Coordinates of C-alpha atoms in Angstrom, one line a residue:
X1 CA -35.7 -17.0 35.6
X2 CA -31.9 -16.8 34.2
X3 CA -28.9 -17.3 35.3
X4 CA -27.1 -13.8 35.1
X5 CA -23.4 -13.2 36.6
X6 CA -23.1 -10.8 39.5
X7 CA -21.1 -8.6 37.4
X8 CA -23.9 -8.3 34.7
X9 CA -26.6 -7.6 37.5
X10 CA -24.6 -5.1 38.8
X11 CA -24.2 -3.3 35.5
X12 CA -27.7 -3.9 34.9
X13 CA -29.0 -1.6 38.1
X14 CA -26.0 1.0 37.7
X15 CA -27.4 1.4 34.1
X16 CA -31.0 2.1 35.5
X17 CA -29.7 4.9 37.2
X18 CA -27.3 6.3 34.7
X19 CA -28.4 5.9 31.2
X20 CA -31.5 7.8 32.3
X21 CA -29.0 10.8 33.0
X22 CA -26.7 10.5 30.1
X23 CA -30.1 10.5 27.8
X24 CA -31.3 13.2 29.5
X25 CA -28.0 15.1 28.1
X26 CA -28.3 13.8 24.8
X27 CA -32.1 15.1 24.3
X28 CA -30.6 18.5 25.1
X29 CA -27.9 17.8 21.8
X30 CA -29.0 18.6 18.1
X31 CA -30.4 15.0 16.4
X32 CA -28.1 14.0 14.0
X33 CA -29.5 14.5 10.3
X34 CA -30.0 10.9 9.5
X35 CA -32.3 10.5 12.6
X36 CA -34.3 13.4 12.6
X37 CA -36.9 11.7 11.2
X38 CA -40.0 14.5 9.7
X39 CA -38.8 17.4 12.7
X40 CA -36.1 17.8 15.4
X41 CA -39.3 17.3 17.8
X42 CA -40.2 14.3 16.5
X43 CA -36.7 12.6 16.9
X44 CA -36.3 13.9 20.6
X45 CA -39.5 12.4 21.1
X46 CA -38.8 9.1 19.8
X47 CA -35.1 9.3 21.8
X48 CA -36.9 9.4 24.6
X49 CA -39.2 6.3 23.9
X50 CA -35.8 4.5 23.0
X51 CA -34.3 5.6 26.3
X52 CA -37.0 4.5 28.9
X53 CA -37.8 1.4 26.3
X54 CA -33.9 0.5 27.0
X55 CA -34.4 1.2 30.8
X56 CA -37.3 -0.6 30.9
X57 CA -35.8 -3.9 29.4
X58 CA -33.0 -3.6 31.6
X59 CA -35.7 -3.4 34.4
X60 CA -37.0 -6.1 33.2
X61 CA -33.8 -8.3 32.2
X62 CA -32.6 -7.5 35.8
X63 CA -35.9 -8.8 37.8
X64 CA -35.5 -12.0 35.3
X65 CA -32.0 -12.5 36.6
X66 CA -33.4 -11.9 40.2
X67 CA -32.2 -14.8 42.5
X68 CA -36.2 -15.6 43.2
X69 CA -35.1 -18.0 46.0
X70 CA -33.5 -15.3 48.2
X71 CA -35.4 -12.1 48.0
X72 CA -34.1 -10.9 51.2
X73 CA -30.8 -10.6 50.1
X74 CA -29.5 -7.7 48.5
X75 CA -28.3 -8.0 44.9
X76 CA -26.9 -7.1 42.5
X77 CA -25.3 -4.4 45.3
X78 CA -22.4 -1.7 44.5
X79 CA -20.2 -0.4 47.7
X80 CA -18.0 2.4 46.4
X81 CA -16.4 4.9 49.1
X82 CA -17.7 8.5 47.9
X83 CA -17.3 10.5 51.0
X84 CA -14.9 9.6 53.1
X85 CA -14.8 11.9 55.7
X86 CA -18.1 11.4 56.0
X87 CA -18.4 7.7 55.4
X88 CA -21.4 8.3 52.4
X89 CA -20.8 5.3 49.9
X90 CA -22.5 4.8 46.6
X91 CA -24.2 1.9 48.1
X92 CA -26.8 0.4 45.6
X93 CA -29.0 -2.3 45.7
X94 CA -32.1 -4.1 45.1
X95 CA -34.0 -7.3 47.6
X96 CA -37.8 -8.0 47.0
X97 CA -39.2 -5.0 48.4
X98 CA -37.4 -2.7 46.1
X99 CA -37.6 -4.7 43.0
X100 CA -41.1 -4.2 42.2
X101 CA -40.5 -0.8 42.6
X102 CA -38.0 -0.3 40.3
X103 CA -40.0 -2.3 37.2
X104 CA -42.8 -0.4 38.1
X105 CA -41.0 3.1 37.9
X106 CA -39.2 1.8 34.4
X107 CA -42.3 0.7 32.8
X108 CA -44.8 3.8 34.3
X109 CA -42.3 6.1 32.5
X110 CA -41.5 3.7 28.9
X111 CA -45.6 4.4 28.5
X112 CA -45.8 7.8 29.5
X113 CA -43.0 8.5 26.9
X114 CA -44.6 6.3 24.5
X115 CA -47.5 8.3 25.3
X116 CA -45.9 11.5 24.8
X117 CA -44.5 10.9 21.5
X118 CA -47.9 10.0 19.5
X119 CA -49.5 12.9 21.9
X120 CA -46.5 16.2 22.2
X121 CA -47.3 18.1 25.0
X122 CA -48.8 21.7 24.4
X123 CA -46.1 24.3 25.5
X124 CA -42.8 24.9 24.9
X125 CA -40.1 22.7 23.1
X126 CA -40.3 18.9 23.8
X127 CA -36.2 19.0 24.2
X128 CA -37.0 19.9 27.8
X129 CA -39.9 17.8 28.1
X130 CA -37.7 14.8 27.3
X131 CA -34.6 15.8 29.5
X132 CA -36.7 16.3 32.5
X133 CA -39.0 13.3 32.2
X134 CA -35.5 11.2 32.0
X135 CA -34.1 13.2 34.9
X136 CA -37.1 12.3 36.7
X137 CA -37.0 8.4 35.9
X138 CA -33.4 8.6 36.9
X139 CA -34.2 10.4 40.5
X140 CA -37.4 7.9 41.6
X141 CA -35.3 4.8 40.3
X142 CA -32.3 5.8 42.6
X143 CA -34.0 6.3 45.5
X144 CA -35.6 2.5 45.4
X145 CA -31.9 1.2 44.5
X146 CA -29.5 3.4 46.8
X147 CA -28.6 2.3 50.8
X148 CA -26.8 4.8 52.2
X149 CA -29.3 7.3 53.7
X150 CA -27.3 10.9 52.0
X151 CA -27.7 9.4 48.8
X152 CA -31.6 8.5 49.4
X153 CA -31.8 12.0 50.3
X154 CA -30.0 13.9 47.0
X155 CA -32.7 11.3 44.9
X156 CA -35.3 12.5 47.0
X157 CA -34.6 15.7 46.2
X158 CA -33.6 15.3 42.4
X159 CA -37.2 14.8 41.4
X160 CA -38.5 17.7 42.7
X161 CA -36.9 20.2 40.0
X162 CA -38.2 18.1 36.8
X163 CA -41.6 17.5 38.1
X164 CA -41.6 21.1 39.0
X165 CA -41.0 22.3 35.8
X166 CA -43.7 19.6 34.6
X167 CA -46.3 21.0 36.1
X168 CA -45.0 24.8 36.1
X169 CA -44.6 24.8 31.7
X170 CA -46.5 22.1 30.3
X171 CA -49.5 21.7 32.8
X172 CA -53.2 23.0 32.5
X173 CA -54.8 26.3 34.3
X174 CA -53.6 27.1 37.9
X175 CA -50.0 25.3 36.8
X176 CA -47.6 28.0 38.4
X177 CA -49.3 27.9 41.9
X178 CA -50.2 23.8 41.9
X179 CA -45.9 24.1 40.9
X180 CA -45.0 25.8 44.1
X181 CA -46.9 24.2 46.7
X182 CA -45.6 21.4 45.3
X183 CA -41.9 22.4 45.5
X184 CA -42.4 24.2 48.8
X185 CA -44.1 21.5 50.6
X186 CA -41.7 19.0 49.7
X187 CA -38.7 21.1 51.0
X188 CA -39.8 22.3 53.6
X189 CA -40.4 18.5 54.9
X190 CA -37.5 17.4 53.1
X191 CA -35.6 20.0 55.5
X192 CA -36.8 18.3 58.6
X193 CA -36.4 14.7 57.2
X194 CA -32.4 15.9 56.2
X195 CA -32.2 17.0 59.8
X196 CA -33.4 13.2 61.6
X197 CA -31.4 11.3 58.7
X198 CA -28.1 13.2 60.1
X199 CA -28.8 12.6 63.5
X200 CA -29.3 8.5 62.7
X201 CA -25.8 8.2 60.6
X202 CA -24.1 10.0 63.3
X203 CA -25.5 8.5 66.4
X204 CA -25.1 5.1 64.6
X205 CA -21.8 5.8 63.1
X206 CA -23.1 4.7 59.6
X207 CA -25.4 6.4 56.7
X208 CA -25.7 2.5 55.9
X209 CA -29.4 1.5 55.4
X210 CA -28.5 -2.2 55.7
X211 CA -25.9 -1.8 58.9
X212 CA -28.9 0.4 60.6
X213 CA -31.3 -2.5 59.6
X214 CA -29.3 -5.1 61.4
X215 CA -27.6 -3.6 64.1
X216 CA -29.6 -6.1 67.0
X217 CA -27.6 -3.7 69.6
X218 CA -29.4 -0.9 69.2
X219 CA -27.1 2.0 69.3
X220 CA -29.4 4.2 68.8
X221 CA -31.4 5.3 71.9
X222 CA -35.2 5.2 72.2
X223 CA -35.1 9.4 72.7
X224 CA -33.1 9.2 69.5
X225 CA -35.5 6.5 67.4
X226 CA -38.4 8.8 68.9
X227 CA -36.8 12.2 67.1
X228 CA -35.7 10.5 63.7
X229 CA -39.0 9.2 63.6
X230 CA -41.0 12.1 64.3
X231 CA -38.4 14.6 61.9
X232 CA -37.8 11.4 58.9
X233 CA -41.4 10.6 59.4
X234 CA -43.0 14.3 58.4
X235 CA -40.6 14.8 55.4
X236 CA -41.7 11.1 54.0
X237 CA -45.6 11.4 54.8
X238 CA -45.7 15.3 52.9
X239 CA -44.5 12.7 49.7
X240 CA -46.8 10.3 50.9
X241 CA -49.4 12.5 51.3
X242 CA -50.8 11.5 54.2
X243 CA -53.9 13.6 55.4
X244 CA -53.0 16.7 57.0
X245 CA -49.8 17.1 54.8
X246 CA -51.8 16.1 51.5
X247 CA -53.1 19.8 50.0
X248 CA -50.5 19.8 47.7
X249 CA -51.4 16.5 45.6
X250 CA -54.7 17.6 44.2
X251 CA -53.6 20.9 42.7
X252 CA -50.6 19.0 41.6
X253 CA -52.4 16.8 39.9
X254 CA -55.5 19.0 38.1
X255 CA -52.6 21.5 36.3
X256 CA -49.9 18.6 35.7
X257 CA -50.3 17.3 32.1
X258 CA -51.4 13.4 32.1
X259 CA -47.9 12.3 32.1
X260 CA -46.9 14.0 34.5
X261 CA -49.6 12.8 36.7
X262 CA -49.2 9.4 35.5
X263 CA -45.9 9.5 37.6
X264 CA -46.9 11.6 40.1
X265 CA -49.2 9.1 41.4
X266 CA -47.7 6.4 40.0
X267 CA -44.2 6.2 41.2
X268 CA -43.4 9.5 43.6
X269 CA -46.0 9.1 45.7
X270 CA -44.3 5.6 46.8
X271 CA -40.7 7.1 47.8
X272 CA -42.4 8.1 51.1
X273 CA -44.2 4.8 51.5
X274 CA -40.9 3.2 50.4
X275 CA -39.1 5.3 53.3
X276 CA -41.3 4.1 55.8
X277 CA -40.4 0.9 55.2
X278 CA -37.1 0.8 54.6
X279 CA -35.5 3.4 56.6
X280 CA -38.1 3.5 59.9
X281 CA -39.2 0.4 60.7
X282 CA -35.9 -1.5 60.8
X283 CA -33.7 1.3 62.0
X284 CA -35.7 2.6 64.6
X285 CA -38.2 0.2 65.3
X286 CA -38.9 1.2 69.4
X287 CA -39.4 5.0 67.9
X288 CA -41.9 3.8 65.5
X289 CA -43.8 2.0 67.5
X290 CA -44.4 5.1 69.9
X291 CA -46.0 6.7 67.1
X292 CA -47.4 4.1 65.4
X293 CA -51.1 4.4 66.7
X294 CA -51.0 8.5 65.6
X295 CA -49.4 7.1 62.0
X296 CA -52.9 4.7 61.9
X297 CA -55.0 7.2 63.1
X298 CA -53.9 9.9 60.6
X299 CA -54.2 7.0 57.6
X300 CA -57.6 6.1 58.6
X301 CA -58.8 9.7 58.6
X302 CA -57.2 10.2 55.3
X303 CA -59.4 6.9 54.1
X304 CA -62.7 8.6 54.9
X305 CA -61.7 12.0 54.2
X306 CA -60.6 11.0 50.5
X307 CA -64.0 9.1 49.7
X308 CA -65.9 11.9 51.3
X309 CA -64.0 14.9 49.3
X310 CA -64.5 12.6 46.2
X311 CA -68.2 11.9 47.1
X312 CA -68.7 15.9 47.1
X313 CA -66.9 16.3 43.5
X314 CA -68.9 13.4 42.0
X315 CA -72.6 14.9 43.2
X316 CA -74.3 16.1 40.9
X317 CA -74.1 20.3 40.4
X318 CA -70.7 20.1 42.2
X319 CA -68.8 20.9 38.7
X320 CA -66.4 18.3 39.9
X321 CA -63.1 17.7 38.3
X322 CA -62.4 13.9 37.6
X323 CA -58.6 14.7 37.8
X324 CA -58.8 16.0 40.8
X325 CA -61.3 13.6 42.2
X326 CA -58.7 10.6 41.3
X327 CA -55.6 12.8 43.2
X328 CA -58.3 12.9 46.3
X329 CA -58.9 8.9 46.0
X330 CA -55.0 8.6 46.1
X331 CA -55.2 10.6 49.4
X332 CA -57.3 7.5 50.6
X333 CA -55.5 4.8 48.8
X334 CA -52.5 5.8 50.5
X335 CA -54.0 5.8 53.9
X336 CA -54.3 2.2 53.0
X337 CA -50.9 1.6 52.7
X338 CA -50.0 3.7 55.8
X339 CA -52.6 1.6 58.0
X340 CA -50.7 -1.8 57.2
X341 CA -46.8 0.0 57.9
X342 CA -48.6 1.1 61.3
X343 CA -49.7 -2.3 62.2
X344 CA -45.6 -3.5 62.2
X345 CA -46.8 -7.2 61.2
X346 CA -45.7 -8.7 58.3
X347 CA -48.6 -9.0 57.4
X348 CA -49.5 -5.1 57.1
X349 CA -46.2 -4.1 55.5
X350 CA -46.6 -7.2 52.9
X351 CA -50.0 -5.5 52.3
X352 CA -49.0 -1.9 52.2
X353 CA -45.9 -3.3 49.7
X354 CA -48.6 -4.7 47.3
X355 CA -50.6 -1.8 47.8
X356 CA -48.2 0.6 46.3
X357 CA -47.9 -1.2 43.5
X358 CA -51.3 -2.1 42.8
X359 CA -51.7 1.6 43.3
X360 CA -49.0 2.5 40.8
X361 CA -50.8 0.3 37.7
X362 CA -54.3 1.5 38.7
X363 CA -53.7 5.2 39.2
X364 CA -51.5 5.4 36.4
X365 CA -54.3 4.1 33.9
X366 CA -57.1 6.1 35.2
X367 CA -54.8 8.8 35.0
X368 CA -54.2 7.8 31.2
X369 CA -57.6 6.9 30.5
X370 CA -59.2 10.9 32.0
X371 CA -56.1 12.8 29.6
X372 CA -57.8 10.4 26.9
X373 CA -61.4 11.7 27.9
X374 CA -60.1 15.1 28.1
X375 CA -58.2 15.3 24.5
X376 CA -61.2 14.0 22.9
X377 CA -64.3 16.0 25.1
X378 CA -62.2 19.0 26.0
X379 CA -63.4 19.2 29.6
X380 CA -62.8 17.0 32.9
X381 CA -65.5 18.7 34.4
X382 CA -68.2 15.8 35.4
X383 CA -71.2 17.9 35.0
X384 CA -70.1 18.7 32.2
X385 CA -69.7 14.9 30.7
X386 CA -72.7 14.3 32.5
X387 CA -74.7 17.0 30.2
X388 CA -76.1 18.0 33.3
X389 CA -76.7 21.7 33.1
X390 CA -79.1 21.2 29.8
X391 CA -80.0 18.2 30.1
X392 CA -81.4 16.0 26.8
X393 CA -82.6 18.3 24.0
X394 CA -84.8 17.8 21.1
X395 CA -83.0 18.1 18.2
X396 CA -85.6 20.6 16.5
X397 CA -87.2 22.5 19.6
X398 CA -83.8 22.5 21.3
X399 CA -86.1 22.1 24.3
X400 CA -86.0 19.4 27.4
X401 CA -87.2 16.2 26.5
X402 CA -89.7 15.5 29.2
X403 CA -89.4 12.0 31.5
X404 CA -85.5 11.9 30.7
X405 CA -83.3 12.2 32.7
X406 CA -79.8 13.8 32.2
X407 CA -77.5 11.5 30.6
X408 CA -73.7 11.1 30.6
X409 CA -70.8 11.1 28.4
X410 CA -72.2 7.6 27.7
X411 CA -69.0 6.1 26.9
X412 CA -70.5 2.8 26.6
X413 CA -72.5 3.9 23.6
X414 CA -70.5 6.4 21.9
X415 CA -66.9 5.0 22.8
X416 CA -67.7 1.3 24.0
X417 CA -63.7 0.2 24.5
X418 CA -63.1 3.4 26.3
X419 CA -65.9 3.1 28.7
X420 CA -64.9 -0.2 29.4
X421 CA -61.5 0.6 30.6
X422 CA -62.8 3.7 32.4
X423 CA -65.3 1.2 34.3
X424 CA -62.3 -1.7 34.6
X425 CA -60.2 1.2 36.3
X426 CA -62.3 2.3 38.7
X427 CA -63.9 -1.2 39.8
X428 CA -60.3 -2.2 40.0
X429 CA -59.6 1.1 42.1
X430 CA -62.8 0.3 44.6
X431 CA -61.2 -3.1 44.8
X432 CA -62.8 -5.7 43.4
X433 CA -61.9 -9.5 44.9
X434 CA -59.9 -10.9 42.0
X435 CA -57.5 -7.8 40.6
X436 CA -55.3 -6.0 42.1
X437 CA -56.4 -3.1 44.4
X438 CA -58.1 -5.9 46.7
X439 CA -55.3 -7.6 48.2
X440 CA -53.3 -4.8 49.6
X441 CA -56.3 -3.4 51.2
X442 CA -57.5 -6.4 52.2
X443 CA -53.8 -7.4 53.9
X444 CA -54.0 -3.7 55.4
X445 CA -57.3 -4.1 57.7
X446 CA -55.8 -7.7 58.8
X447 CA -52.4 -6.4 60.2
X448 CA -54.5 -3.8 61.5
X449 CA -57.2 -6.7 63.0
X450 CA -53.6 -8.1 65.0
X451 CA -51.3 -5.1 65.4
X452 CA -47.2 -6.1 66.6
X453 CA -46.6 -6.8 70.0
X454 CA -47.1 -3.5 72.0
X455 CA -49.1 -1.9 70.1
X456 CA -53.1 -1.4 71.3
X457 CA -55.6 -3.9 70.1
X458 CA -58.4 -2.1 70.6
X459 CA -57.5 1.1 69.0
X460 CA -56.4 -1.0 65.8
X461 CA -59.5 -2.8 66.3
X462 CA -60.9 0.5 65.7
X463 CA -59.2 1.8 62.8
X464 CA -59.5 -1.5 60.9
X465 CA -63.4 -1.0 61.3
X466 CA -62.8 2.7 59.9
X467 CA -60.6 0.9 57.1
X468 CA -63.4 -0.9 56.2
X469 CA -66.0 1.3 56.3
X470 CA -63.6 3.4 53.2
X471 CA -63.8 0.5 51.4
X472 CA -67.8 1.5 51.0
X473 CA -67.5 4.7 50.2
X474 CA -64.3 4.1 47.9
X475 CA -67.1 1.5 46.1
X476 CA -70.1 4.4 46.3
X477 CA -67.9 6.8 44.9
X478 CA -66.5 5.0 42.0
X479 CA -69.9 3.6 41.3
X480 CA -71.2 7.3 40.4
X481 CA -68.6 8.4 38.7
X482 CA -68.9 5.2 35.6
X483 CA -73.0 6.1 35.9
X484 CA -72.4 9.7 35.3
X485 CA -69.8 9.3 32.9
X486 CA -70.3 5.5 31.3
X487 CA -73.7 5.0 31.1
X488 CA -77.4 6.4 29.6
X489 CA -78.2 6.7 26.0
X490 CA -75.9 9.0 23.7
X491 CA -77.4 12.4 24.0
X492 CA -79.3 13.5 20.4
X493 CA -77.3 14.3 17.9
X494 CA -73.9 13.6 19.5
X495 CA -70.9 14.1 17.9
X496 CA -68.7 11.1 17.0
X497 CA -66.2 10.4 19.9
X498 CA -62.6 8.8 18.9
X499 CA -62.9 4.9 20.8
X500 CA -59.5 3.8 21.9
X501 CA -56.6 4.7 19.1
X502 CA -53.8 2.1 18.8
X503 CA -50.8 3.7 20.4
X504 CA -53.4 4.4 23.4
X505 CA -53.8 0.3 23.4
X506 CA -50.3 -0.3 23.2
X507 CA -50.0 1.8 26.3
X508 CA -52.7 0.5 28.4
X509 CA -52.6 -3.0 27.7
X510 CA -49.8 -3.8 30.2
X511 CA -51.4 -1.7 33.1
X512 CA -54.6 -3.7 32.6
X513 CA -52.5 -6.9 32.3
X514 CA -50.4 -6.9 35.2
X515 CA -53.8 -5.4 37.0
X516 CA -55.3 -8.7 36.8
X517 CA -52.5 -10.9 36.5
X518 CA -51.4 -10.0 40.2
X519 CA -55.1 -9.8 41.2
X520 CA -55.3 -13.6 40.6
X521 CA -51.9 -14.4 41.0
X522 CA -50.9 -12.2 44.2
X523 CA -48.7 -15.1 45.3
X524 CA -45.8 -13.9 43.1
X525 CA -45.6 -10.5 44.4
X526 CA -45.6 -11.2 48.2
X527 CA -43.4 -14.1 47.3
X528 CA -41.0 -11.5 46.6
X529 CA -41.7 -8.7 49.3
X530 CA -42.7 -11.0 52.3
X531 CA -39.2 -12.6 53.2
X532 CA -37.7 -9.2 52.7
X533 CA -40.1 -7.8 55.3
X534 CA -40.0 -10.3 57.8
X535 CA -35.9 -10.0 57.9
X536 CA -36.4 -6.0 57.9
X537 CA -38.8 -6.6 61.2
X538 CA -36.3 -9.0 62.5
X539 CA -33.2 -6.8 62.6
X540 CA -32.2 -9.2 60.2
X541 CA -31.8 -12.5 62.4
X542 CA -33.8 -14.8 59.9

């Protein structure tokens, strides 16, 4: 780590939120000549590379200077008076629970811009492409970095117009109605989570997410943590999704172009995990714990209902979409993470912390790796890959080869590097001891094996065992989709099939890095997150 002045971290986290903003403007401007490069399209693309690449070193430079030894504090913090009247303060921010969250956001959108500018979306002018994919970097990085509860609100809000638009003019068949049920569910939850963050700052006195974490007097009532909790809690699990509120994520996700499901699942998802944790639990922990048991009972049913609705899109004949059978497994990955906030241990939220992120790096390179598929195949469709409507054909009767059986894409044969990410993806998604998506789970079902005091046993008991059970059907699931899609001998006379291109490398490697990197090493993430937590659960006495 380095030694980095207060002054500097400061600038450093106001920067993550602003140049995004003020980049955004520029992309909107004529390129000067001497930068245009072959096209105005190509320079706006390559601004925006240079813009997330500069947010993302800052990122970066900023968790460096990171006092490592207290990541319970709050640094690099900003406390400007905004509202008066209202006593809203630009309040920013950033302790070991939200520090991972703000690399991850910088570097999920540096490689879906990097992405973008060797692969231009299909639609209209990249200008807007650019402008909104900043907008939206800007929005999810403000609401990990602000602490007053207006402010988390407004970024809450802010990236709902640019993904909108994402989906609604650059996205695939079905775009305009996946668009508005993604809009419409989002405000009309974000309407009922405005109304319970109102009724906290004014029963408290304070929009301040770190007075409400440690006010050990408890101004607010338990009637009052019960209603913020039920009003703040619907609005955050629509973003979450958590399973009933969750039909909006696969449409989302099959019409949004690969970028913008990339961040989708990579970063958005986690502002209503994020909320849980940092607005809920500490503020109104008695509320939270009346509902905690429903909150654990509606993740675990959103565990099995994700691996069975992906188990029915991977059968064979099903014409199931691989897009949308990833946005169904984030339904379940999710409930993971909801399971370990329920349990109110350390040990659940330290899970459902490393979850998200594990989440984030996993989900964000399947997502990568199925455009890839898609660009070079021209379908998503699994039966399709799968060849199994004809089956194998002799290449001068045209006829079924008797004694074969259907094969797939084979990626292993005809693409060999991109079969093997597709199949280091998805063992890493079914969580596989040793990278990353096995830890969070794994902390999950043991907050949920010894829930916080007052909380049933026996019920937890009960959804841990339902936890675990996922975890089978997460692996079955998986499992059949590399088969299908990985394995079997090229079909005859196959056409050639691009293996992974080297702007597609540069993109993936850091996702499969960091995968296994914090799958062996998960030490240096809960490091971070775990002091953080316990103060949070504490009221902020240790």
């Amino acid at each position: 780590m380095i030694d980095i002045s207060e002054s500097v971290m400061q600038f450093l986290l106001a920067f993550l939120l602003v140049g995004p903003l003020l980049g955004a403007a520029a992309a909107l401007l004529p390129a000067p000549p001497g930068l245009r490069g072959k096209s105005p399209d190509q320079a706006v693309l390559r601004h925006g590379v240079t813009v997330t690449g500069a947010v993302l070193v800052a990122a970066i430079v900023l968790a460096l200077g990171f006092d490592h030894d207290q990541p319970s504090k709050m640094q690099a913090t900003t406390d400007i008076s905004w509202i008066p009247a209202l006593d809203v303060r630009i309040h920013l921010g950033t302790d070991g629970i939200s520090l991972p969250l703000l690399v991850l956001t910088a570097l999920l959108t540096f490689l879906s811009a990097l992405h973008t500018y060797f692969k231009p979306p299909a639609g209209p002018s990249p200008k807007a492409f650019v402008a909104l994919l900043l907008v939206l970097e800007s929005g999810t990085l403000a609401a990990f970095a602000v602490l007053d509860l207006i402010l988390f609100f407004l970024a809450f809000e802010m990236v709902l117009i640019p993904m909108y638009f994402l989906i609604a003019r650059w996205g695939g068949e079905g775009r305009a109605e996946a668009a508005w049920k993604f809009v419409l569910y989002t405000l009309l939850g974000s309407v009922v989570m405005l109304l319970g963050l109102l009724l906290i700052g004014i029963k408290a006195g304070t929009f301040d997410m770190v007075a409400l974490a440690t006010d050990n007097d408890r101004s607010l009532t338990v009637s009052v943590q019960i209603i913020a909790v039920l009003a703040i809690g619907i609005g955050l699990a629509v973003k979450t999704p958590m399973w009933p509120l969750h039909s909006w994520l696969p449409d989302a996700h099959t019409a949004a172009p690969t970028v913008g499901s990339v961040l989708l699942a990579g970063v958005l998802l986690k502002m209503g995990t994020y909320g849980f944790v940092r607005i809920l639990l500490p503020a109104a922990p008695d509320g939270f714990r009346t509902f905690a048991p429903y909150l654990a009972a509606f993740a675990v049913v959103g565990i099995i209902y994700g691996s069975l609705a992906c188990l029915a899109l991977a059968k064979e004949g099903a014409k199931g979409d691989l897009k949308r059978l990833i946005a169904y497994s984030s339904v379940g990955h999710m409930g993971f993470v909801l399971l370990g906030i329920a349990t109110m241990t350390p040990t659940g939220v330290n899970g459902a912390l490393f979850a998200n992120i594990a989440h984030g790096l996993i989900t964000g390179l399947l997502f990568f790796l199925v455009g890839a598929l898609k660009d070079r195949t021209g379908t998503v469709d699994l039966d399709a890959l799968s060849r199994l409507s004809s089956g194998l054909r002799s290449a001068t009767s045209g006829s079924a080869v008797p004694g074969r059986l259907p094969t797939g894409a084979a990626l292993y044969g005809r693409a060999p590097r991109l079969g093997g990410l597709l199949a280091f993806a998805a063992v890493a998604s079914l969580g596989l001891p040793g990278l990353a998506g096995f830890w969070g789970e794994m902390l999950a079902l043991f907050g949920a094996f010894d829930p916080a005091a007052g909380l049933s046993r026996p019920a937890f008991l009960v959804f841990m065992s339902i936890g675990a059970f996922g975890t089978l059907l997460t692996a079955a699931y998986l499992l059949v989709v590399v088969r299908r899609v990985c394995m079997g001998a090229p079909p005859e006379q196959a056409p050639a099939l691009t293996d992974v291109r080297g702007h597609e490398f540069a993109a993936w490697t850091p996702l499969v890095v960091l995968t296994v990197v914090t799958g062996l090493w998960p030490g240096a993430l809960i490091g971070l997150t775990d002091p953080a937590v316990q103060q949070l659960l504490t009221g902020g006495t240790r």
